[in-house]
Amino acid sequence: MTNLSNDLKNTDIKVQQFLARPHMHFINGAFVDSASDVRIDVIDPSTCAVIATIPSGTDTDVDRAVAAARAAFDHGPWRKLTPVERERRLLKLAELLETNANEFSQIESVNSGRTLFATRKFDVDLSVDYLRYTAGWCTKIEGRTMSPSVPYVPGGKFFAYSTREPLGVVAGVTPWNVPLGQAIWKIAPALASGCTIVLKPAEQTPLTALRFAELVMEADIPPGVVNIVTGLGRVAGAALVNHPGVDKISFTGSTETGVGIGEIAARTMKKVTLEMGGKSPVILLDDANLDLAIPGAAWAIYGNHGQNCCAGSRLFVPRKLFDRVVSGIADIAKSIRLGASLYPDTEMGPLISPAQKRRVLSFIESGVQQGAEILTGGGGPDHPGCYVNPSVLVNTRNNMAVVQEEIFGPVLVAIPYDGVDEVIEYANGTKYGLGASLWTANINKVLEISPRLQAGTVWINTHNVLDLAVPFGGVKFSGTGHELGEEAVMLHTRLKVNMISIA
Ligand code: NAD
């Protein structure tokens, strides 16, 4: 264990100044007061100390933000800019974020409890790259030409072409596990395609999005193109996704919330991308290189404290290798240094909130009550922060909640298996289908097993590797649509066809 409590005096003076500022909604190019005086505490989960407060946005705030985004889309300059001009603004945003990388990383670490390494790499650096990647797409949104035959118009001559038009106003709703990263995954493809956006960040982690709004002003993005309303999901979030002025909902969060949003989208004919929960299997085959697979499986679950949608939370190991693999992972779990996010020796920080800590511990407890055994972990240090020890559970059964439900914490269930058909059935045996990993030296086994896995991504000899150029999405109750890659940009456009009769 390293130091379990952050000392904010260890942060940059700019971070301390930002935290002390009054935080407001960002609407139509300016920070504005909320319609309500109610505020939400934002904490540092290493101590649960309040580090800032944000407005609890209301229907009225959401109305204002959507009206601003609507006006900016329908009448503003954003859509009229040439693709190269839009690209330049996105590149400017990337440059500004890069320049302020340390400040963003520190704010994110204090607020989300994740290490400076994690927030720097996954929130800041990946976002800088992703802004640049999507900037490149501005000039590459294209349709195609077609030569119709139209057999029922004898002698007719036709020419057809398609274009891709921006969808309009996007409602972006994001979770707390990679806060800035998730916000940029919503904002960047929306802007690249010519859309405008209202973002509702998670109430636990709204701070980097609000700091990013300041960069939006600096980068000369026209007013109303990016708007941010803070607040509770069931109030501000619900008002936003239900709003008739919204054309597309891009949601990342839990399956429960996502299913409700999917129903709203179906009823209102809004386009929708849903990135939801997971219970991703890590499957070791009998020829796996254990020197890679044991640490790989450990970090597949313990990376980001298990608060990863695609965390490798179910481990399947051939029975004859089970004891060796599981004791190797338990050794790694015991060696992980828990600590406050700002300390350089920390390998795993706290979970996001007291509620999340309670939820994770109650899952472990329910597993134990049903007969599971804690090989290592369970509980957490006696400290006000939201720490949970990295845990391994064995002796589980497939129908236990710890095996079926997303825990979203550092809890691995390890399960032995006897044959390939059996492990595929286990792997597919939850409602989720986000990621899966296969650990093997045999490409033929990859080619045989991967198509049988119900997962949006199958990693081979690795896990949790996401890249800006590679689309990411889930199947079953893990979601619909994709983020990242070309797909994310195109999912913010609609195809229009023009059919011309040639005289
Ligand atoms: P959550 O569903 O509780 O909240 C996510 C966001 O939705 C928050 O901004 C919240 O305020 C908002 N929200 C809540 N209720 C709402 C409603 N009724 N209408 C509109 N918005 C509402 O999820 P969470 O606990 O913040 O995040 C953890 C979940 O996110 C996990 O299930 C995780 O797997 C998932 N996640 C998925 C991906 C992915 O890409 N598939 C990535 C990261 C996280």
Tab-separated table of C-alpha atoms in Angstrom, residues 124-498:
chain	number	residue	atom	x	y	z
A	124	VAL	CA	-5.628	12.809	-22.231
A	125	ASP	CA	-3.182	11.313	-24.744
A	126	LEU	CA	-5.743	9.051	-26.401
A	127	SER	CA	-8.168	11.994	-26.605
A	128	VAL	CA	-5.517	14.194	-28.233
A	129	ASP	CA	-4.872	11.477	-30.808
A	130	TYR	CA	-8.566	10.828	-31.312
A	131	LEU	CA	-9.282	14.527	-31.921
A	132	ARG	CA	-6.552	14.481	-34.567
A	133	TYR	CA	-7.876	11.240	-36.053
A	134	THR	CA	-11.437	12.553	-36.341
A	135	ALA	CA	-10.115	15.882	-37.683
A	136	GLY	CA	-8.748	13.863	-40.593
A	137	TRP	CA	-12.202	12.458	-41.304
A	138	CYS	CA	-13.714	15.928	-41.920
A	139	THR	CA	-12.346	15.897	-45.463
A	140	LYS	CA	-13.209	12.260	-46.111
A	141	ILE	CA	-16.952	12.049	-45.595
A	142	GLU	CA	-18.058	10.940	-49.023
A	143	GLY	CA	-20.913	9.396	-50.958
A	144	ARG	CA	-20.726	7.476	-54.199
A	145	THR	CA	-22.145	7.495	-57.723
A	146	MET	CA	-24.449	4.837	-59.143
A	147	SER	CA	-25.728	3.994	-62.627
A	148	PRO	CA	-29.346	2.859	-62.232
A	149	SER	CA	-31.046	0.541	-64.805
A	150	VAL	CA	-34.720	1.074	-63.755
A	151	PRO	CA	-36.182	-1.773	-65.842
A	152	TYR	CA	-39.765	-0.468	-65.577
A	153	VAL	CA	-38.887	2.827	-67.361
A	154	PRO	CA	-37.902	1.564	-70.787
A	155	GLY	CA	-35.553	3.981	-72.519
A	156	GLY	CA	-35.120	6.012	-69.318
A	157	LYS	CA	-31.671	7.259	-68.423
A	158	PHE	CA	-30.772	7.920	-64.827
A	159	PHE	CA	-27.825	8.928	-62.739
A	160	ALA	CA	-27.724	8.623	-58.953
A	161	TYR	CA	-25.355	9.852	-56.286
A	162	SER	CA	-25.328	9.653	-52.520
A	163	THR	CA	-24.108	12.121	-49.936
A	164	ARG	CA	-23.598	11.857	-46.215
A	165	GLU	CA	-25.230	14.643	-44.214
A	166	PRO	CA	-24.703	15.361	-40.511
A	167	LEU	CA	-27.522	13.965	-38.360
A	168	GLY	CA	-28.111	17.177	-36.395
A	169	VAL	CA	-28.122	17.616	-32.622
A	170	VAL	CA	-26.441	14.832	-30.652
A	171	ALA	CA	-27.187	14.051	-27.012
A	172	GLY	CA	-23.997	12.616	-25.488
A	173	VAL	CA	-24.372	10.856	-22.122
A	174	THR	CA	-21.222	9.501	-20.479
A	175	PRO	CA	-20.197	7.380	-17.461
A	176	TRP	CA	-17.521	7.971	-14.839
A	177	ASN	CA	-14.956	5.293	-15.585
A	178	VAL	CA	-12.876	7.141	-18.224
A	179	PRO	CA	-14.515	10.565	-17.994
A	180	LEU	CA	-12.586	12.791	-20.391
A	181	GLY	CA	-11.973	9.919	-22.810
A	182	GLN	CA	-15.688	9.141	-22.990
A	183	ALA	CA	-16.572	12.825	-23.439
A	184	ILE	CA	-14.156	13.181	-26.349
A	185	TRP	CA	-15.446	9.941	-27.919
A	186	LYS	CA	-18.816	11.727	-28.074
A	187	ILE	CA	-17.681	15.233	-29.003
A	188	ALA	CA	-15.017	14.497	-31.652
A	189	PRO	CA	-17.027	12.378	-34.144
A	190	ALA	CA	-20.060	14.638	-33.699
A	191	LEU	CA	-18.021	17.710	-34.609
A	192	ALA	CA	-16.113	16.013	-37.426
A	193	SER	CA	-19.363	15.096	-39.148
A	194	GLY	CA	-20.815	18.620	-38.777
A	195	CYS	CA	-23.229	17.845	-35.925
A	196	THR	CA	-23.656	19.879	-32.759
A	197	ILE	CA	-23.787	18.303	-29.302
A	198	VAL	CA	-25.150	18.584	-25.787
A	199	LEU	CA	-23.072	16.500	-23.393
A	200	LYS	CA	-24.306	15.312	-19.996
A	201	PRO	CA	-21.238	13.943	-18.195
A	202	ALA	CA	-21.576	11.574	-15.237
A	203	GLU	CA	-22.484	13.472	-12.087
A	204	GLN	CA	-19.514	11.870	-10.270
A	205	THR	CA	-16.914	13.080	-12.814
A	206	PRO	CA	-17.979	16.235	-14.655
A	207	LEU	CA	-14.831	18.303	-14.103
A	208	THR	CA	-12.590	17.582	-17.092
A	209	ALA	CA	-15.542	18.066	-19.457
A	210	LEU	CA	-16.110	21.527	-17.953
A	211	ARG	CA	-12.417	22.351	-18.254
A	212	PHE	CA	-12.557	21.123	-21.875
A	213	ALA	CA	-15.369	23.630	-22.508
A	214	GLU	CA	-12.801	26.367	-21.889
A	215	LEU	CA	-10.672	24.907	-24.681
A	216	VAL	CA	-13.739	24.850	-26.933
A	217	MET	CA	-13.934	28.641	-26.495
A	218	GLU	CA	-10.200	29.046	-27.120
A	219	ALA	CA	-10.351	26.910	-30.271
A	220	ASP	CA	-12.935	29.231	-31.828
A	221	ILE	CA	-15.643	26.604	-32.042
A	222	PRO	CA	-18.797	28.632	-32.722
A	223	PRO	CA	-21.281	29.107	-29.840
A	224	GLY	CA	-23.829	26.319	-29.478
A	225	VAL	CA	-21.744	23.669	-31.238
A	226	VAL	CA	-20.616	22.121	-27.931
A	227	ASN	CA	-22.828	22.466	-24.851
A	228	ILE	CA	-22.441	20.800	-21.462
A	229	VAL	CA	-25.189	20.401	-18.886
A	230	THR	CA	-24.211	18.825	-15.583
A	231	GLY	CA	-26.599	16.992	-13.335
A	232	LEU	CA	-28.250	13.742	-12.371
A	233	GLY	CA	-29.016	11.042	-14.901
A	234	ARG	CA	-32.650	10.663	-13.931
A	235	VAL	CA	-33.219	14.444	-14.224
A	236	ALA	CA	-30.851	16.176	-16.676
A	237	GLY	CA	-29.945	12.962	-18.519
A	238	ALA	CA	-33.563	11.899	-18.906
A	239	ALA	CA	-34.610	15.390	-20.070
A	240	LEU	CA	-31.852	15.343	-22.675
A	241	VAL	CA	-32.503	11.925	-24.209
A	242	ASN	CA	-36.257	12.589	-24.297
A	243	HIS	CA	-35.880	16.044	-25.834
A	244	PRO	CA	-37.640	16.417	-29.215
A	245	GLY	CA	-34.843	18.709	-30.437
A	246	VAL	CA	-32.314	15.857	-30.305
A	247	ASP	CA	-31.643	13.787	-33.452
A	248	LYS	CA	-29.188	11.221	-32.118
A	249	ILE	CA	-28.404	9.787	-28.698
A	250	SER	CA	-24.894	8.553	-28.056
A	251	PHE	CA	-24.922	6.833	-24.677
A	252	THR	CA	-22.255	5.021	-22.700
A	253	GLY	CA	-23.170	3.549	-19.351
A	254	SER	CA	-24.927	0.680	-17.681
A	255	THR	CA	-27.095	-1.812	-19.505
A	256	GLU	CA	-30.077	-0.952	-17.337
A	257	THR	CA	-29.974	2.736	-18.292
A	258	GLY	CA	-29.092	1.933	-21.909
A	259	VAL	CA	-32.080	-0.343	-22.411
A	260	GLY	CA	-34.389	2.450	-21.208
A	261	ILE	CA	-32.697	4.898	-23.578
A	262	GLY	CA	-33.044	2.399	-26.435
A	263	GLU	CA	-36.788	2.297	-25.797
A	264	ILE	CA	-36.984	6.096	-25.898
A	265	ALA	CA	-34.997	6.162	-29.145
A	266	ALA	CA	-37.300	3.575	-30.722
A	267	ARG	CA	-40.401	5.525	-29.699
A	268	THR	CA	-39.068	8.853	-30.942
A	269	MET	CA	-37.161	7.521	-33.994
A	270	LYS	CA	-33.890	9.057	-32.786
A	271	LYS	CA	-30.721	7.441	-34.052
A	272	VAL	CA	-28.886	5.766	-31.215
A	273	THR	CA	-25.520	4.342	-30.251
A	274	LEU	CA	-25.481	2.382	-27.003
A	275	GLU	CA	-22.233	1.315	-25.356
A	276	MET	CA	-23.265	-0.621	-22.303
A	277	GLY	CA	-22.030	-3.138	-19.775
A	278	GLY	CA	-19.998	-6.307	-20.131
A	279	LYS	CA	-18.887	-9.498	-18.422
A	280	SER	CA	-16.066	-10.297	-20.776
A	281	PRO	CA	-14.509	-13.777	-20.783
A	282	VAL	CA	-10.749	-14.352	-20.779
A	283	ILE	CA	-10.194	-17.808	-22.268
A	284	LEU	CA	-6.859	-19.537	-21.853
A	285	LEU	CA	-6.391	-22.481	-24.212
A	286	ASP	CA	-4.133	-25.373	-23.223
A	287	ASP	CA	-1.240	-24.075	-25.361
A	288	ALA	CA	-1.342	-20.527	-23.926
A	289	ASN	CA	1.983	-18.948	-23.051
A	290	LEU	CA	1.437	-18.659	-19.303
A	291	ASP	CA	4.225	-16.128	-18.835
A	292	LEU	CA	2.071	-13.752	-20.897
A	293	ALA	CA	-1.365	-15.068	-20.047
A	294	ILE	CA	-1.127	-14.910	-16.229
A	295	PRO	CA	-0.195	-11.208	-15.993
A	296	GLY	CA	-2.402	-10.538	-19.033
A	297	ALA	CA	-5.437	-12.044	-17.317
A	298	ALA	CA	-4.631	-10.243	-14.054
A	299	TRP	CA	-4.506	-6.829	-15.691
A	300	ALA	CA	-7.503	-7.637	-17.899
A	301	ILE	CA	-9.543	-7.425	-14.690
A	302	TYR	CA	-7.487	-5.140	-12.434
A	303	GLY	CA	-6.771	-2.436	-15.054
A	304	ASN	CA	-8.756	0.719	-14.199
A	305	HIS	CA	-9.649	-1.034	-10.886
A	306	GLY	CA	-12.009	-3.347	-12.763
A	307	GLN	CA	-14.095	-0.317	-13.736
A	308	ASN	CA	-13.810	-1.142	-17.431
A	309	CYS	CA	-16.806	-2.022	-19.548
A	310	CYS	CA	-14.715	-4.697	-21.257
A	311	ALA	CA	-12.864	-5.849	-18.106
A	312	GLY	CA	-11.918	-9.524	-18.300
A	313	SER	CA	-14.041	-10.418	-15.303
A	314	ARG	CA	-14.541	-14.142	-16.039
A	315	LEU	CA	-11.446	-16.284	-16.452
A	316	PHE	CA	-11.694	-19.728	-18.045
A	317	VAL	CA	-8.702	-22.054	-17.649
A	318	PRO	CA	-8.195	-25.686	-18.743
A	319	ARG	CA	-8.672	-27.783	-15.589
A	320	LYS	CA	-5.119	-29.149	-15.621
A	321	LEU	CA	-3.668	-25.598	-15.623
A	322	PHE	CA	-6.217	-24.100	-13.246
A	323	ASP	CA	-4.345	-24.142	-9.919
A	324	ARG	CA	-1.127	-22.827	-11.447
A	325	VAL	CA	-2.817	-19.981	-13.327
A	326	VAL	CA	-5.112	-18.937	-10.528
A	327	SER	CA	-2.383	-18.904	-7.892
A	328	GLY	CA	-0.242	-16.813	-10.270
A	329	ILE	CA	-3.055	-14.286	-10.618
A	330	ALA	CA	-3.697	-14.272	-6.868
A	331	ASP	CA	0.010	-13.498	-6.295
A	332	ILE	CA	-0.233	-10.533	-8.662
A	333	ALA	CA	-3.443	-9.356	-6.959
A	334	LYS	CA	-1.732	-9.444	-3.550
A	335	SER	CA	1.253	-7.497	-4.863
A	336	ILE	CA	-0.754	-4.612	-6.389
A	337	ARG	CA	-0.051	-1.403	-4.483
A	338	LEU	CA	-3.323	0.287	-3.520
A	339	GLY	CA	-2.989	3.998	-2.995
A	340	ALA	CA	-4.248	7.494	-3.672
A	341	SER	CA	-4.303	8.498	-7.302
A	342	LEU	CA	-1.665	11.241	-7.159
A	343	TYR	CA	1.105	9.098	-5.654
A	344	PRO	CA	3.567	7.796	-8.232
A	345	ASP	CA	3.922	4.377	-6.537
A	346	THR	CA	0.188	3.700	-6.665
A	347	GLU	CA	-0.824	0.870	-8.967
A	348	MET	CA	-4.531	0.850	-8.124
A	349	GLY	CA	-6.565	3.703	-6.687
A	350	PRO	CA	-9.980	3.773	-5.044
A	351	LEU	CA	-13.275	2.956	-6.754
A	352	ILE	CA	-15.326	5.927	-7.852
A	353	SER	CA	-17.669	6.339	-4.872
A	354	PRO	CA	-18.805	4.889	-1.563
A	355	ALA	CA	-21.880	3.547	-3.398
A	356	GLN	CA	-19.702	1.683	-5.889
A	357	LYS	CA	-17.547	0.272	-3.082
A	358	ARG	CA	-20.673	-0.981	-1.304
A	359	ARG	CA	-21.985	-2.479	-4.547
A	360	VAL	CA	-18.740	-4.355	-5.274
A	361	LEU	CA	-18.431	-5.675	-1.723
A	362	SER	CA	-22.052	-6.796	-1.704
A	363	PHE	CA	-21.438	-8.791	-4.899
A	364	ILE	CA	-18.494	-10.543	-3.209
A	365	GLU	CA	-20.646	-11.217	-0.156
A	366	SER	CA	-23.456	-12.669	-2.277
A	367	GLY	CA	-20.946	-14.948	-4.020
A	368	VAL	CA	-19.631	-16.203	-0.687
A	369	GLN	CA	-23.160	-16.783	0.627
A	370	GLN	CA	-23.830	-18.945	-2.429
A	371	GLY	CA	-20.691	-21.020	-1.880
A	372	ALA	CA	-17.894	-19.168	-3.688
A	373	GLU	CA	-14.476	-19.010	-2.043
A	374	ILE	CA	-12.358	-15.857	-1.811
A	375	LEU	CA	-8.880	-16.932	-2.876
A	376	THR	CA	-7.536	-13.444	-2.262
A	377	GLY	CA	-8.952	-9.971	-1.614
A	378	GLY	CA	-12.466	-9.239	-0.462
A	379	GLY	CA	-12.929	-6.154	1.703
A	380	GLY	CA	-10.645	-3.165	1.659
A	381	PRO	CA	-8.327	-1.164	3.912
A	382	ASP	CA	-9.812	0.538	6.968
A	383	HIS	CA	-9.849	4.033	5.455
A	384	PRO	CA	-12.545	6.561	4.455
A	385	GLY	CA	-11.545	6.225	0.777
A	386	CYS	CA	-13.391	3.901	-1.613
A	387	TYR	CA	-10.721	1.188	-1.737
A	388	VAL	CA	-11.443	-2.460	-2.511
A	389	ASN	CA	-8.702	-5.081	-2.532
A	390	PRO	CA	-8.103	-6.872	-5.847
A	391	SER	CA	-10.007	-10.119	-5.469
A	392	VAL	CA	-10.175	-13.613	-6.963
A	393	LEU	CA	-13.217	-15.845	-6.435
A	394	VAL	CA	-13.225	-19.582	-7.153
A	395	ASN	CA	-15.748	-22.400	-6.677
A	396	THR	CA	-18.415	-20.379	-8.434
A	397	ARG	CA	-21.379	-21.730	-10.390
A	398	ASN	CA	-22.613	-20.304	-13.658
A	399	ASN	CA	-25.927	-19.135	-12.212
A	400	MET	CA	-24.366	-17.006	-9.437
A	401	ALA	CA	-24.735	-13.221	-9.676
A	402	VAL	CA	-20.931	-12.844	-9.457
A	403	VAL	CA	-20.646	-14.858	-12.684
A	404	GLN	CA	-23.618	-13.380	-14.526
A	405	GLU	CA	-23.668	-9.703	-13.526
A	406	GLU	CA	-21.258	-6.876	-14.242
A	407	ILE	CA	-19.578	-6.031	-10.933
A	408	PHE	CA	-17.496	-3.117	-12.283
A	409	GLY	CA	-14.783	-3.567	-9.681
A	410	PRO	CA	-11.538	-5.546	-9.192
A	411	VAL	CA	-13.218	-8.925	-8.794
A	412	LEU	CA	-12.267	-11.913	-10.936
A	413	VAL	CA	-14.234	-15.147	-11.063
A	414	ALA	CA	-11.995	-18.021	-12.170
A	415	ILE	CA	-13.596	-21.131	-13.640
A	416	PRO	CA	-11.975	-24.398	-14.811
A	417	TYR	CA	-13.180	-26.104	-18.017
A	418	ASP	CA	-12.696	-29.422	-19.783
A	419	GLY	CA	-13.289	-28.839	-23.497
A	420	VAL	CA	-13.610	-26.196	-26.213
A	421	ASP	CA	-17.360	-26.608	-26.716
A	422	GLU	CA	-17.905	-26.280	-22.989
A	423	VAL	CA	-15.847	-23.098	-22.667
A	424	ILE	CA	-17.590	-21.470	-25.626
A	425	GLU	CA	-20.960	-22.213	-24.059
A	426	TYR	CA	-19.783	-20.707	-20.746
A	427	ALA	CA	-18.246	-17.688	-22.466
A	428	ASN	CA	-21.477	-16.941	-24.329
A	429	GLY	CA	-23.622	-17.721	-21.312
A	430	THR	CA	-24.379	-14.210	-20.063
A	431	LYS	CA	-26.605	-11.483	-21.468
A	432	TYR	CA	-23.516	-9.442	-22.377
A	433	GLY	CA	-21.319	-9.476	-25.486
A	434	LEU	CA	-18.723	-6.717	-25.354
A	435	GLY	CA	-15.220	-8.201	-25.419
A	436	ALA	CA	-13.531	-11.584	-25.120
A	437	SER	CA	-9.920	-12.688	-25.222
A	438	LEU	CA	-8.317	-15.888	-26.406
A	439	TRP	CA	-4.848	-16.858	-25.241
A	440	THR	CA	-3.219	-19.362	-27.578
A	441	ALA	CA	-0.247	-19.842	-29.896
A	442	ASN	CA	-2.401	-21.610	-32.481
A	443	ILE	CA	-3.937	-19.442	-35.207
A	444	ASN	CA	-6.167	-22.309	-36.322
A	445	LYS	CA	-7.821	-22.324	-32.907
A	446	VAL	CA	-8.351	-18.564	-33.183
A	447	LEU	CA	-10.007	-19.006	-36.567
A	448	GLU	CA	-12.199	-21.775	-35.194
A	449	ILE	CA	-13.239	-20.211	-31.884
A	450	SER	CA	-13.462	-16.458	-32.561
A	451	PRO	CA	-16.493	-16.688	-34.911
A	452	ARG	CA	-18.323	-18.702	-32.243
A	453	LEU	CA	-17.846	-16.038	-29.537
A	454	GLN	CA	-20.682	-13.556	-29.015
A	455	ALA	CA	-18.552	-10.438	-28.582
A	456	GLY	CA	-17.996	-7.147	-30.396
A	457	THR	CA	-14.213	-7.502	-30.019
A	458	VAL	CA	-12.104	-10.638	-29.671
A	459	TRP	CA	-8.579	-9.958	-28.493
A	460	ILE	CA	-5.871	-12.530	-29.157
A	461	ASN	CA	-3.105	-12.787	-26.526
A	462	THR	CA	-4.086	-9.402	-25.143
A	463	HIS	CA	-7.151	-7.775	-23.570
A	464	ASN	CA	-8.672	-4.277	-23.157
A	465	VAL	CA	-6.645	-2.803	-26.029
A	466	LEU	CA	-8.667	-0.013	-27.651
A	467	ASP	CA	-7.399	2.245	-30.395
A	468	LEU	CA	-8.756	5.333	-32.098
A	469	ALA	CA	-8.623	3.683	-35.542
A	470	VAL	CA	-10.337	0.463	-34.448
A	471	PRO	CA	-14.144	0.441	-34.023
A	472	PHE	CA	-15.421	-0.640	-30.623
A	473	GLY	CA	-18.932	-1.830	-29.804
A	474	GLY	CA	-20.936	-4.604	-28.250
A	475	VAL	CA	-23.536	-7.199	-29.151
A	476	LYS	CA	-26.511	-8.520	-27.127
A	477	PHE	CA	-27.044	-6.382	-23.995
A	478	SER	CA	-23.631	-4.731	-24.381
A	479	GLY	CA	-24.941	-2.353	-26.986
A	480	THR	CA	-25.492	-1.353	-30.544
A	481	GLY	CA	-23.392	0.776	-32.885
A	482	HIS	CA	-19.714	1.585	-32.601
A	483	GLU	CA	-17.388	4.191	-31.199
A	484	LEU	CA	-13.931	4.959	-32.581
A	485	GLY	CA	-12.743	4.257	-36.111
A	486	GLU	CA	-14.484	5.339	-39.293
A	487	GLU	CA	-17.745	3.843	-37.990
A	488	ALA	CA	-18.107	6.416	-35.193
A	489	VAL	CA	-17.957	9.315	-37.628
A	490	MET	CA	-20.292	7.687	-40.137
A	491	LEU	CA	-22.831	6.914	-37.404
A	492	HIS	CA	-23.225	10.692	-37.018
A	493	THR	CA	-24.277	11.016	-40.672
A	494	ARG	CA	-27.301	9.998	-42.721
A	495	LEU	CA	-27.139	8.790	-46.269
A	496	LYS	CA	-29.071	10.850	-48.804
A	497	VAL	CA	-29.610	9.627	-52.346
A	498	ASN	CA	-30.260	11.870	-55.344
